[in-house]
Coordinates of C-alpha atoms in Angstrom, one line a residue:
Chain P
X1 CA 88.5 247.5 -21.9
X2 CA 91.4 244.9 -21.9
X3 CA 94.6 246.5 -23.2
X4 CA 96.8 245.1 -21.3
X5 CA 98.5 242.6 -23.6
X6 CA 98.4 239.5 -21.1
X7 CA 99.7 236.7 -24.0
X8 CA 103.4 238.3 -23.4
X9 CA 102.9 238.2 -19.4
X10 CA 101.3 234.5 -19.3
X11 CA 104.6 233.2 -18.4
X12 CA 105.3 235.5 -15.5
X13 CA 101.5 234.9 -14.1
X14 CA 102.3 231.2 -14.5
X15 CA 105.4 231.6 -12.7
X16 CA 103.6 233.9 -10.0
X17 CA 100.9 231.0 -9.2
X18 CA 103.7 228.5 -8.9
X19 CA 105.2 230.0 -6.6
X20 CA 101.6 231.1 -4.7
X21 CA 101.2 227.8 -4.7
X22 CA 104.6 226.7 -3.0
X23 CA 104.6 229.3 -0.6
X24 CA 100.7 227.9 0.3
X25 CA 102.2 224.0 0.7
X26 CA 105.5 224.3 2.6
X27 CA 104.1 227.1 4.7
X28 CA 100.7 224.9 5.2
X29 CA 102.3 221.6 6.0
X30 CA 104.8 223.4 8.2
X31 CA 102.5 225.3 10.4
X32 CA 100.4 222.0 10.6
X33 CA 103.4 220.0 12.3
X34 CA 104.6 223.1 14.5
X35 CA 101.0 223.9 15.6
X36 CA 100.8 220.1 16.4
X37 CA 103.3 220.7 18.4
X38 CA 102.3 223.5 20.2
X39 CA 99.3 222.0 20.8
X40 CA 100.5 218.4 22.5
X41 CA 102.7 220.6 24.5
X42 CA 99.7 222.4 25.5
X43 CA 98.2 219.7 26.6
X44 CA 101.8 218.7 28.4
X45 CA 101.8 217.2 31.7
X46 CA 104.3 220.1 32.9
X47 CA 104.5 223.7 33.4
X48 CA 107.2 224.0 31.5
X49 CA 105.6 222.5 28.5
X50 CA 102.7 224.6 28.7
X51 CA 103.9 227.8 29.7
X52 CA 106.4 228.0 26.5
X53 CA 103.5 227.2 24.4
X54 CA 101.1 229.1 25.6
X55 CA 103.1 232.2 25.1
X56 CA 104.3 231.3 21.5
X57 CA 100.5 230.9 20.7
X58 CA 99.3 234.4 22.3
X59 CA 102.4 236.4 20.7
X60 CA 101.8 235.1 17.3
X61 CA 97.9 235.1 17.5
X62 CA 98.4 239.1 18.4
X63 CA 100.7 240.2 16.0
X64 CA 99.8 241.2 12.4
X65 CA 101.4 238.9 9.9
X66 CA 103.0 241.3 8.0
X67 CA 105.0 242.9 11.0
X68 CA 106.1 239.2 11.3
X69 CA 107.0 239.3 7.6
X70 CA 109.0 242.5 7.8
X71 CA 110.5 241.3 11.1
X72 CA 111.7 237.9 9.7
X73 CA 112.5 239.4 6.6
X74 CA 114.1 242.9 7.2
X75 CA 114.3 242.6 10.8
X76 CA 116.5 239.6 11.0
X77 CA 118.4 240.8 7.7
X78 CA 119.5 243.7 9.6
X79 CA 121.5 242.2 12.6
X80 CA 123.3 239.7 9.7
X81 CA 120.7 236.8 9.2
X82 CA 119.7 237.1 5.8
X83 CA 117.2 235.1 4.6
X84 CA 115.9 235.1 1.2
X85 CA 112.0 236.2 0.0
X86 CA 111.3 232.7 -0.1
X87 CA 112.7 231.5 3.5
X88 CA 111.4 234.7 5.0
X89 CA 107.8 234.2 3.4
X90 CA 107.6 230.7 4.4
X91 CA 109.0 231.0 7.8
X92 CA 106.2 234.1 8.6
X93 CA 103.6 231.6 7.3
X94 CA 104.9 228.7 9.3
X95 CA 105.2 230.6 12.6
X96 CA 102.0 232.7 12.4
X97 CA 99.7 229.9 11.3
X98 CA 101.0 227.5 13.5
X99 CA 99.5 229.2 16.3
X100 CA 96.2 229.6 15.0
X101 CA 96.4 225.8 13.8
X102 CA 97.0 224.9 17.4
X103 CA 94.3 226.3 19.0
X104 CA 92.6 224.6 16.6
X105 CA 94.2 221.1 17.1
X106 CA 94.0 221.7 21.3
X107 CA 90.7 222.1 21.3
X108 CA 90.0 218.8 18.9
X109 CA 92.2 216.7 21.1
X110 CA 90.4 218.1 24.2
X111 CA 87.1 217.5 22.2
X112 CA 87.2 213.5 21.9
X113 CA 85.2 212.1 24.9
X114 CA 87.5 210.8 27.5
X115 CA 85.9 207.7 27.4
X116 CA 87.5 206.9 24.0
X117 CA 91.1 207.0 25.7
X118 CA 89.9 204.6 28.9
X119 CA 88.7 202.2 26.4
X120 CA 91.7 201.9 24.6
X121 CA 93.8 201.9 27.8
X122 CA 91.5 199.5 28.8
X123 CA 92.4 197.2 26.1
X124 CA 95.3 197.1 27.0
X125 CA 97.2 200.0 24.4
X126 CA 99.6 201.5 25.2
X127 CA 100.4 206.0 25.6
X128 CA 101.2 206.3 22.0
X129 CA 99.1 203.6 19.9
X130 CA 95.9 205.8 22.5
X131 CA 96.7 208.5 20.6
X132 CA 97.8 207.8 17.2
X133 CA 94.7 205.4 16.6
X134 CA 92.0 206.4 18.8
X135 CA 92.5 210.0 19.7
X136 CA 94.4 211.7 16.8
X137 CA 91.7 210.3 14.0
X138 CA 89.1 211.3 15.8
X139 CA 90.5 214.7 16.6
X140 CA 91.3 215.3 13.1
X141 CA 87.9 214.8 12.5
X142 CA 86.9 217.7 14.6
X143 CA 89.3 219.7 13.6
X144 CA 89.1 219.7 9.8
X145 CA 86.5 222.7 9.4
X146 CA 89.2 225.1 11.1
X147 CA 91.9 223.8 9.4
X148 CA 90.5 224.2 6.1
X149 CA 89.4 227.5 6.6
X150 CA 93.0 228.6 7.8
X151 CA 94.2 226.8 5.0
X152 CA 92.5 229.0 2.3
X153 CA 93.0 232.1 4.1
X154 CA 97.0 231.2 4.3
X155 CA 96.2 230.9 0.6
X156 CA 95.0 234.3 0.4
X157 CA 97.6 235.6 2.9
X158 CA 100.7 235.1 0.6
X159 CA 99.7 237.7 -1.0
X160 CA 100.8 239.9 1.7
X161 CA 104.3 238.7 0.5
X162 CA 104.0 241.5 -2.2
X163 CA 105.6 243.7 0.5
X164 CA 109.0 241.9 -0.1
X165 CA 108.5 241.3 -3.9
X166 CA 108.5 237.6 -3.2
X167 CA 107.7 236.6 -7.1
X168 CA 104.2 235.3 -5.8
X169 CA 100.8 236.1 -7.9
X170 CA 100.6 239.7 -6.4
X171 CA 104.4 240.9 -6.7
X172 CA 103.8 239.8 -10.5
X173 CA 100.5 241.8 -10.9
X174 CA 102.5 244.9 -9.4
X175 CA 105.2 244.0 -12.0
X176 CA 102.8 244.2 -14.6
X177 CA 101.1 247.1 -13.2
X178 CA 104.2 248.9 -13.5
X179 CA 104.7 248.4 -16.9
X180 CA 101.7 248.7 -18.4
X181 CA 99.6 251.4 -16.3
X182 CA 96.7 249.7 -15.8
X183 CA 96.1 249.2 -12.5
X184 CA 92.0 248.4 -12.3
X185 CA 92.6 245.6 -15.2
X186 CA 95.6 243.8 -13.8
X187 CA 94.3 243.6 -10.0
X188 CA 91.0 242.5 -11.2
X189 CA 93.0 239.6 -13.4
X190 CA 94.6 238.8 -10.1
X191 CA 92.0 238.8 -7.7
X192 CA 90.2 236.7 -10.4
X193 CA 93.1 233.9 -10.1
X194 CA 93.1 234.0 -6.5
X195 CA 89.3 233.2 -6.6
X196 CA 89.3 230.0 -9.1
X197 CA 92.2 229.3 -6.7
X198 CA 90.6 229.4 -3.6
X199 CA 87.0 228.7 -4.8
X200 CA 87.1 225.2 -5.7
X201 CA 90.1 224.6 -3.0
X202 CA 87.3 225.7 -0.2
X203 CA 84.5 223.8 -1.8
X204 CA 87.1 220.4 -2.0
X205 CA 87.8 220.5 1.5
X206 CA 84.2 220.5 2.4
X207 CA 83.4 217.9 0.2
X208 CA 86.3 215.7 2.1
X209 CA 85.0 216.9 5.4
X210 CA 81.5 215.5 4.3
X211 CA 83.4 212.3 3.3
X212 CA 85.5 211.7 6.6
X213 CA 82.0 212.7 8.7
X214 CA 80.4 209.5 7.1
X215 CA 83.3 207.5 7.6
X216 CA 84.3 206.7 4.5
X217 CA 87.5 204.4 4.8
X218 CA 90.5 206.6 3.4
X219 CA 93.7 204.2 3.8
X220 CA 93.8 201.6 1.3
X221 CA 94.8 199.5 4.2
X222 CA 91.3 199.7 6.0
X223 CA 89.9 199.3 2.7
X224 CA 91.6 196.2 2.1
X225 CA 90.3 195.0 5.8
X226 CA 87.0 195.9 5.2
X227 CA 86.8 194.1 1.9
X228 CA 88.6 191.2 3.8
X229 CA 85.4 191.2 6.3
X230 CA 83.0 191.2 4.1
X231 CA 84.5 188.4 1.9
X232 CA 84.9 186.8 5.1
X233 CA 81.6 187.2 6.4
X234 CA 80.5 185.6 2.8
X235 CA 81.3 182.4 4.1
X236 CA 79.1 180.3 6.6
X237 CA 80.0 179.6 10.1
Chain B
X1 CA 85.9 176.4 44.1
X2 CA 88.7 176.5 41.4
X3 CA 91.3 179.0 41.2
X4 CA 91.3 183.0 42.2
X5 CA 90.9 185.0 39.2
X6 CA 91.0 188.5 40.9
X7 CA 92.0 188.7 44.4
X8 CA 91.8 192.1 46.8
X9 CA 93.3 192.5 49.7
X10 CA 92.1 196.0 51.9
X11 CA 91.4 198.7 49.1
X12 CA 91.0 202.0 50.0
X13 CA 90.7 204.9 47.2
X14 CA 89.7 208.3 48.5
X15 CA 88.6 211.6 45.5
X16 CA 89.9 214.6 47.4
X17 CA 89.4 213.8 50.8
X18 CA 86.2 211.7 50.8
X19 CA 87.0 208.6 51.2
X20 CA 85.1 206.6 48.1
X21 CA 86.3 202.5 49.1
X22 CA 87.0 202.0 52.8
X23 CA 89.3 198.6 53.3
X24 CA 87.7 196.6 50.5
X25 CA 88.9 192.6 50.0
X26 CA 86.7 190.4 47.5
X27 CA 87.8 187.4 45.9
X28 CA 86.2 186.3 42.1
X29 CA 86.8 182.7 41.1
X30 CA 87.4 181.1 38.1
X31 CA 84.0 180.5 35.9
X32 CA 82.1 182.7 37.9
X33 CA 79.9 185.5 38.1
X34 CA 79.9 188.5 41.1
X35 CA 77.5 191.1 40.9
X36 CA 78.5 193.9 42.9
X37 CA 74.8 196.1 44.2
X38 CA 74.2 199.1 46.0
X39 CA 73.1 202.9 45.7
X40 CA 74.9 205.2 43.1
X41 CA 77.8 207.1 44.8
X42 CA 78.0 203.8 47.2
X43 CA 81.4 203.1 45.2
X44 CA 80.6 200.1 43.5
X45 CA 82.0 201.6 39.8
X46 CA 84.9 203.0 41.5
X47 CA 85.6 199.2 42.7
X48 CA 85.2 197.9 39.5
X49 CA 87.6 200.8 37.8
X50 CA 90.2 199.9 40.2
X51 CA 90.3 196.1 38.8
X52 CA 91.9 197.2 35.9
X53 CA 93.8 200.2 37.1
X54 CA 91.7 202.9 35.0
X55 CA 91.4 204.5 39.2
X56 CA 94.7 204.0 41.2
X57 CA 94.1 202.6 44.7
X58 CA 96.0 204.6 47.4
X59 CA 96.1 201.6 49.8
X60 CA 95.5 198.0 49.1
X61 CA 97.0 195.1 47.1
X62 CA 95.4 193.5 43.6
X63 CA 96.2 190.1 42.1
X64 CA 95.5 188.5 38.6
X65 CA 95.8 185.5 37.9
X66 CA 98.1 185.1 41.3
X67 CA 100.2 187.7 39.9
X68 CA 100.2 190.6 42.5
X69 CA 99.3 193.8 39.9
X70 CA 99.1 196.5 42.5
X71 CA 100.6 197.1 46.1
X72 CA 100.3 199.6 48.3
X73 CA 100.7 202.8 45.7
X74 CA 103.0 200.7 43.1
X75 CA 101.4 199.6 39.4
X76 CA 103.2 196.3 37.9
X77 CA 105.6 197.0 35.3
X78 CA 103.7 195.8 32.1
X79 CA 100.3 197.6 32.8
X80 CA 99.0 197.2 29.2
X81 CA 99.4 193.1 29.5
X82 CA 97.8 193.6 32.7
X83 CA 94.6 195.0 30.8
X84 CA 94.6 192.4 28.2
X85 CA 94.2 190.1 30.7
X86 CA 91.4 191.3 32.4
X87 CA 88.3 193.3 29.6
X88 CA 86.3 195.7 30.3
X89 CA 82.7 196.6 29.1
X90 CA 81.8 200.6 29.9
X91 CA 78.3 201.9 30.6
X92 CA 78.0 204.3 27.4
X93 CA 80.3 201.3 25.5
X94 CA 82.7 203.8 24.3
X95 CA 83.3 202.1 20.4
X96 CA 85.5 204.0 17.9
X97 CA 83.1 206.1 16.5
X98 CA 85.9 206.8 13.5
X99 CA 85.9 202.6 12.8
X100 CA 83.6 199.9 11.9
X101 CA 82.3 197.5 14.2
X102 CA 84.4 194.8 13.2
X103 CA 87.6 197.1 13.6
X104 CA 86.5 198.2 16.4
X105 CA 87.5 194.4 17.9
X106 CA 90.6 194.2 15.4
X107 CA 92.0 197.2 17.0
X108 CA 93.3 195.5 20.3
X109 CA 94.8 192.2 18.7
X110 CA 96.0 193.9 16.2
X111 CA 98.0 196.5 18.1
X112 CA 99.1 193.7 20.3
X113 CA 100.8 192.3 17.3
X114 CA 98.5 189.6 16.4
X115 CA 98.7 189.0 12.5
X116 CA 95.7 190.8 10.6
X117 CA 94.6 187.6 9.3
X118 CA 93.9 186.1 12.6
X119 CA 92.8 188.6 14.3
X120 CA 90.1 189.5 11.4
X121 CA 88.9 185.7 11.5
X122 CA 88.9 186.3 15.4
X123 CA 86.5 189.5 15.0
X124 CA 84.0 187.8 13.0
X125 CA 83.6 185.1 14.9
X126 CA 83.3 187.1 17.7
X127 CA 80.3 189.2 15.9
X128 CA 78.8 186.1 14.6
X129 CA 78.8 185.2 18.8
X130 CA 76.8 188.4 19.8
X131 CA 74.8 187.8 16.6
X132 CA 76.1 190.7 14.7
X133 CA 77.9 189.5 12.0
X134 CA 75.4 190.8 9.4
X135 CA 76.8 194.4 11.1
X136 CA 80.5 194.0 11.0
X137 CA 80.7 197.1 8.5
X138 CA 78.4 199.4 9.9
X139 CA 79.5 202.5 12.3
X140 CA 79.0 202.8 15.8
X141 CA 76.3 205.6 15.1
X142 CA 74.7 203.6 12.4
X143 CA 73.6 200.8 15.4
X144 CA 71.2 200.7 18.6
X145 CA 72.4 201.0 21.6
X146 CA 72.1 197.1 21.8
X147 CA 74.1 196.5 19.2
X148 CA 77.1 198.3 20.1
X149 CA 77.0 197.4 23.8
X150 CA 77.6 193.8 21.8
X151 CA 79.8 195.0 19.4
X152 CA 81.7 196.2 22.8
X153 CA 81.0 193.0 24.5
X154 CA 83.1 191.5 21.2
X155 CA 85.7 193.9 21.3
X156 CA 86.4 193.0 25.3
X157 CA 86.4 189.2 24.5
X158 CA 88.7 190.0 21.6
X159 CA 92.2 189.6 23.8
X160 CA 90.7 186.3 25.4
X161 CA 90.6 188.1 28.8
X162 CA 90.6 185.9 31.7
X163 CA 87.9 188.0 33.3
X164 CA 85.1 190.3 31.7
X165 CA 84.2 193.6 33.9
X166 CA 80.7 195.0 33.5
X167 CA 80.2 198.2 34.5
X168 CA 76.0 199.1 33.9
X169 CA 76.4 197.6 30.8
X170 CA 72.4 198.2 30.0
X171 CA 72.1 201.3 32.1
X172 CA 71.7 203.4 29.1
X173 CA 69.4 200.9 27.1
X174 CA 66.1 200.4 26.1
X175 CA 64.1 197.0 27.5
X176 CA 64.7 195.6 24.6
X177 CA 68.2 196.7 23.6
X178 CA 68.4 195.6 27.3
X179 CA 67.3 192.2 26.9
X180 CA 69.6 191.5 23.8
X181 CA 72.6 192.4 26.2
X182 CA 71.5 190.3 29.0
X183 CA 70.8 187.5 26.8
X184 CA 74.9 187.4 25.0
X185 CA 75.8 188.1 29.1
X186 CA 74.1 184.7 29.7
X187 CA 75.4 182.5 26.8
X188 CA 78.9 183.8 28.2
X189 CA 78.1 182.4 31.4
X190 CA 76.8 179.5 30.4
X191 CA 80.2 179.3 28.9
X192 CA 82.1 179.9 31.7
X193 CA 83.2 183.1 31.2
X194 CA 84.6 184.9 34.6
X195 CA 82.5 187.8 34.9
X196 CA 82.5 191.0 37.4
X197 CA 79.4 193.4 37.1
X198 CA 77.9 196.0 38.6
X199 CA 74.8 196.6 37.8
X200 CA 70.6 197.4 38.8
X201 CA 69.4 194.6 37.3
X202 CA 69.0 192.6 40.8
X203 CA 66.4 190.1 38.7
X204 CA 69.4 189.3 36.3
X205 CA 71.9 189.4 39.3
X206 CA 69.7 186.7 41.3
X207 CA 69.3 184.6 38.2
X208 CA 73.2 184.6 36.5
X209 CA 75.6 185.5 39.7
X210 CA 76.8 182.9 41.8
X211 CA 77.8 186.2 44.4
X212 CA 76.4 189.0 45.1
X213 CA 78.1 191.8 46.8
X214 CA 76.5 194.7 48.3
X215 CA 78.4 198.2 48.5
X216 CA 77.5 200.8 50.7
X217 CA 79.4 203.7 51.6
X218 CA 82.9 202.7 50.5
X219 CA 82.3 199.4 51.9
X220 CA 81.2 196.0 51.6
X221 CA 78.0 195.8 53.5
X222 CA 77.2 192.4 52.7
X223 CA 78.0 189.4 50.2
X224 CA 76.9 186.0 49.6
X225 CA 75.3 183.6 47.0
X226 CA 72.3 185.8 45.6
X227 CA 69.3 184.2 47.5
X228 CA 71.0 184.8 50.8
X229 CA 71.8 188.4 49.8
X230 CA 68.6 189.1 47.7
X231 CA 66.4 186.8 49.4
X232 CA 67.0 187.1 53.2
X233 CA 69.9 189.6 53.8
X234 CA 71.6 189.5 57.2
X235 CA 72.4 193.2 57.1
X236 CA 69.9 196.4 58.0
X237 CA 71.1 198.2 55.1
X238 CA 71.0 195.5 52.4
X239 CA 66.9 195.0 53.7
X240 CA 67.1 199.1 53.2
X241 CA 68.3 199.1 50.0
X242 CA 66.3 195.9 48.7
X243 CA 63.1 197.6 50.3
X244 CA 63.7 200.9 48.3
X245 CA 65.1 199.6 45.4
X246 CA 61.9 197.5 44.6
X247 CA 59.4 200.4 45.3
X248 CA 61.2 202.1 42.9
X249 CA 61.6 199.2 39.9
X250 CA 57.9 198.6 40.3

């Protein structure tokens, strides 16, 4: 059944899941901080905060991500901005998954209990110590399970990058598709890869959602303090 | 009497129209403990909330510590050294679920630039006061309601507050989660801790307060040293409320 001979394409595959995996990272980490973004302006004291934001969020979270591909891609290409496959690809991912991740990341912050932020004010903190150690941790508690699902499906989604041959896992299975005719082989190779990709990637995540639900300490600086207590605590009054 | 801890001069706060504190003054002395009574929706919580600025005033003029913290509309400048000055324990006590209990009482001092080694050593002696030292690295959900009504009660003392406010601190306890409370409440006062709470526990008021003040209707109805007010009030609707309020505890 397997003719195709994959030994002389193991390089090219290898160079396809690199750059899978690169268009996955820059376009994950970007559309985290933009749909962070979004989302505080969301939750913005003024109209003119909100409004902005709240149309970025329903234009994107309507469109199809490949017309945004082609748009970014061929569309802006075609009144002089060129970008390449690689800015093109990334940008798409950024801009469409940041709107999906702030939905995500409005509702978490709206989800902590307001009670959290009066206690904090209450103790004197200040606007921006509120949020960065009482609200955002616990919001990016709440928000893990949808971030990690979008996370693997923006996995899954560079393949759509096929479209303009953007050297990713899929433009390299139509590459090798091409030259050896054996279509049902090759995909099934690929679709294989993307699986032991996302597989264990989905299964991580939820084992670290499991661990930040039970609290376990992830900074070395809180471990540090905890150990501190406890050493303390050794000691008698 | 020594020195004016909290001082208020003709409050008035109104939630969309209906007017919630009507022309409210109360003083709270230094070392002592005021108990503020009366129905829910009387605006006894919303007096308390306004003592640290969590509810704006519209009318009125607060002082801490002689230094005027609110007038007539305008907050003081430094808002957050206000509120270090002056700690606050909530009814559902409101700990960082996301931090231990002994972080939870780090997080203040620490963020207000005290030095993590002091302000550790200040946490666990604080836990070893409310007798919860043996819980410093448990999570909030991991304890009883008790215990992290303490743990809060730490966490408030953590700043060295000149003044502790209570608001129903064992409203959402058991009797004996309740007791534990009441009993770290008295050792306080029998330190001479400054204490505001509002509260239903009249037997606790009559025993630790040296005032009681009865709110009604936006307004102080009555106040005076506990047996006056609990014993043999002067007003119709203190007797009203005493009257109803023990049918119902019994």
């Amino acid at each position: 059944m397997f003719q195709v001979p994959w030994s002389e394409y193991s390089a090219d595959l290898w160079e396809g899941l690199l750059k899978t995996l690169s268009y996955t990272v820059v376009g994950f980490v970007g559309a985290a901080l933009l749909g962070l973004a979004v989302a505080l302006l969301r939750l913005g004291r003024t109209r003119l905060m909100r409004v902005p934001a709240l149309l970025y969020t329903e234009i994107f979270k309507n469109v199809p991500l490949l017309a945004v591909i082609f748009l970014t891609y061929f569309g802006l290409g075609s009144v002089g901005l060129k970008l390449d496959a690689f800015q093109a690809g990334t940008l798409s991912l950024v801009v469409f998954y940041a709107a999906y991740l702030s939905e995500i990341f409005r509702s978490a912050i709206n989800g902590v209990h307001g009670g959290q932020r009066e206690a904090a004010e209450a103790l004197g903190m200040g606007t921006l110590s509120t949020f960065a150690k009482v609200v955002f941790p616990q919001a990016m508690r709440l928000a893990l399970p949808g971030t990690n699902t979008m996370l693997v499906d923006l996995l899954k989604s560079t393949s759509l990058l096929v479209t303009i041959s953007a050297a990713e896992l899929m433009s390299q299975g139509r590459l090798i598709t091409s030259a050896t005719f054996r279509a049902l082989e090759v995909y099934l190779v690929i679709a294989a890869i993307y699986f032991v990709l996302c597989y264990p990637l989905s299964q991580g995540l939820l084992w670290f959602e499991r661990r930040m639900h039970a609290g376990v300490p992830l900074s070395a600086r809180r471990r540090r303090r905890l150990r501190a207590a406890r050493a303390l605590l050794e000691v008698p009054a | 009497m020594t020195s004016e801890v909290l001082t208020i001069k003709g409050l008035s706060k109104s939630f969309s129209g209906r007017l919630v504190l009507d022309d409210v003054s109360l003083s709270v002395h230094s070392g002592t403990i005021t108990a503020i009574i009366g129905q829910s929706g009387g605006g006894k919580t919303t007096l308390l909330r306004c003592l640290n600025l969590l509810e704006q005033p519209d009318r009125g003029r607060i002082d801490v510590n002689g230094t005027p913290i609110f007038e007539d509309g305008v907050v003081c400048r430094d808002l957050p050294k206000l509120r270090r000055s002056v700690g606050m324990v909530f009814q559902r006590f409101n700990l960082f679920p996301h931090l231990t209990a002994v972080e939870n009482v780090m997080l203040a001092p620490l963020d207000a630039g005290v030095a993590e080694d002091e302000a550790l050593r200040r946490a666990v002696e604080l836990l070893r006061r409310v007798r919860l030292a043996h819980r410093a690295t448990a999570y909030p959900e991991q304890m009883s309601g008790g215990e992290q009504q303490r743990v809060a009660i730490a966490r408030a003392l953590a700043l060295k507050p000149s003044v502790l406010l209570f608001d129903e601190p064992t409203s959402s306890l058991d009797p004996e989660s309740t007791g534990e409370v009441l009993k770290v409440m008295q050792e306080l006062a029998a330190d001479g801790m400054t204490m505001v709470l509002v509260t239903h526990e009249l037997a606790f008021a009559g025993d630790v307060a040296h005032h009681v003040v009865f709110v009604d209707g936006g307004r102080i109805v009555e106040e005076g040293e506990p047996r006056q007010v609990l014993g043999s009030p002067r007003e119709q609707r203190t007797r009203e409320f005493l009257t109803h309020f023990s049918r119902e505890g019994s």
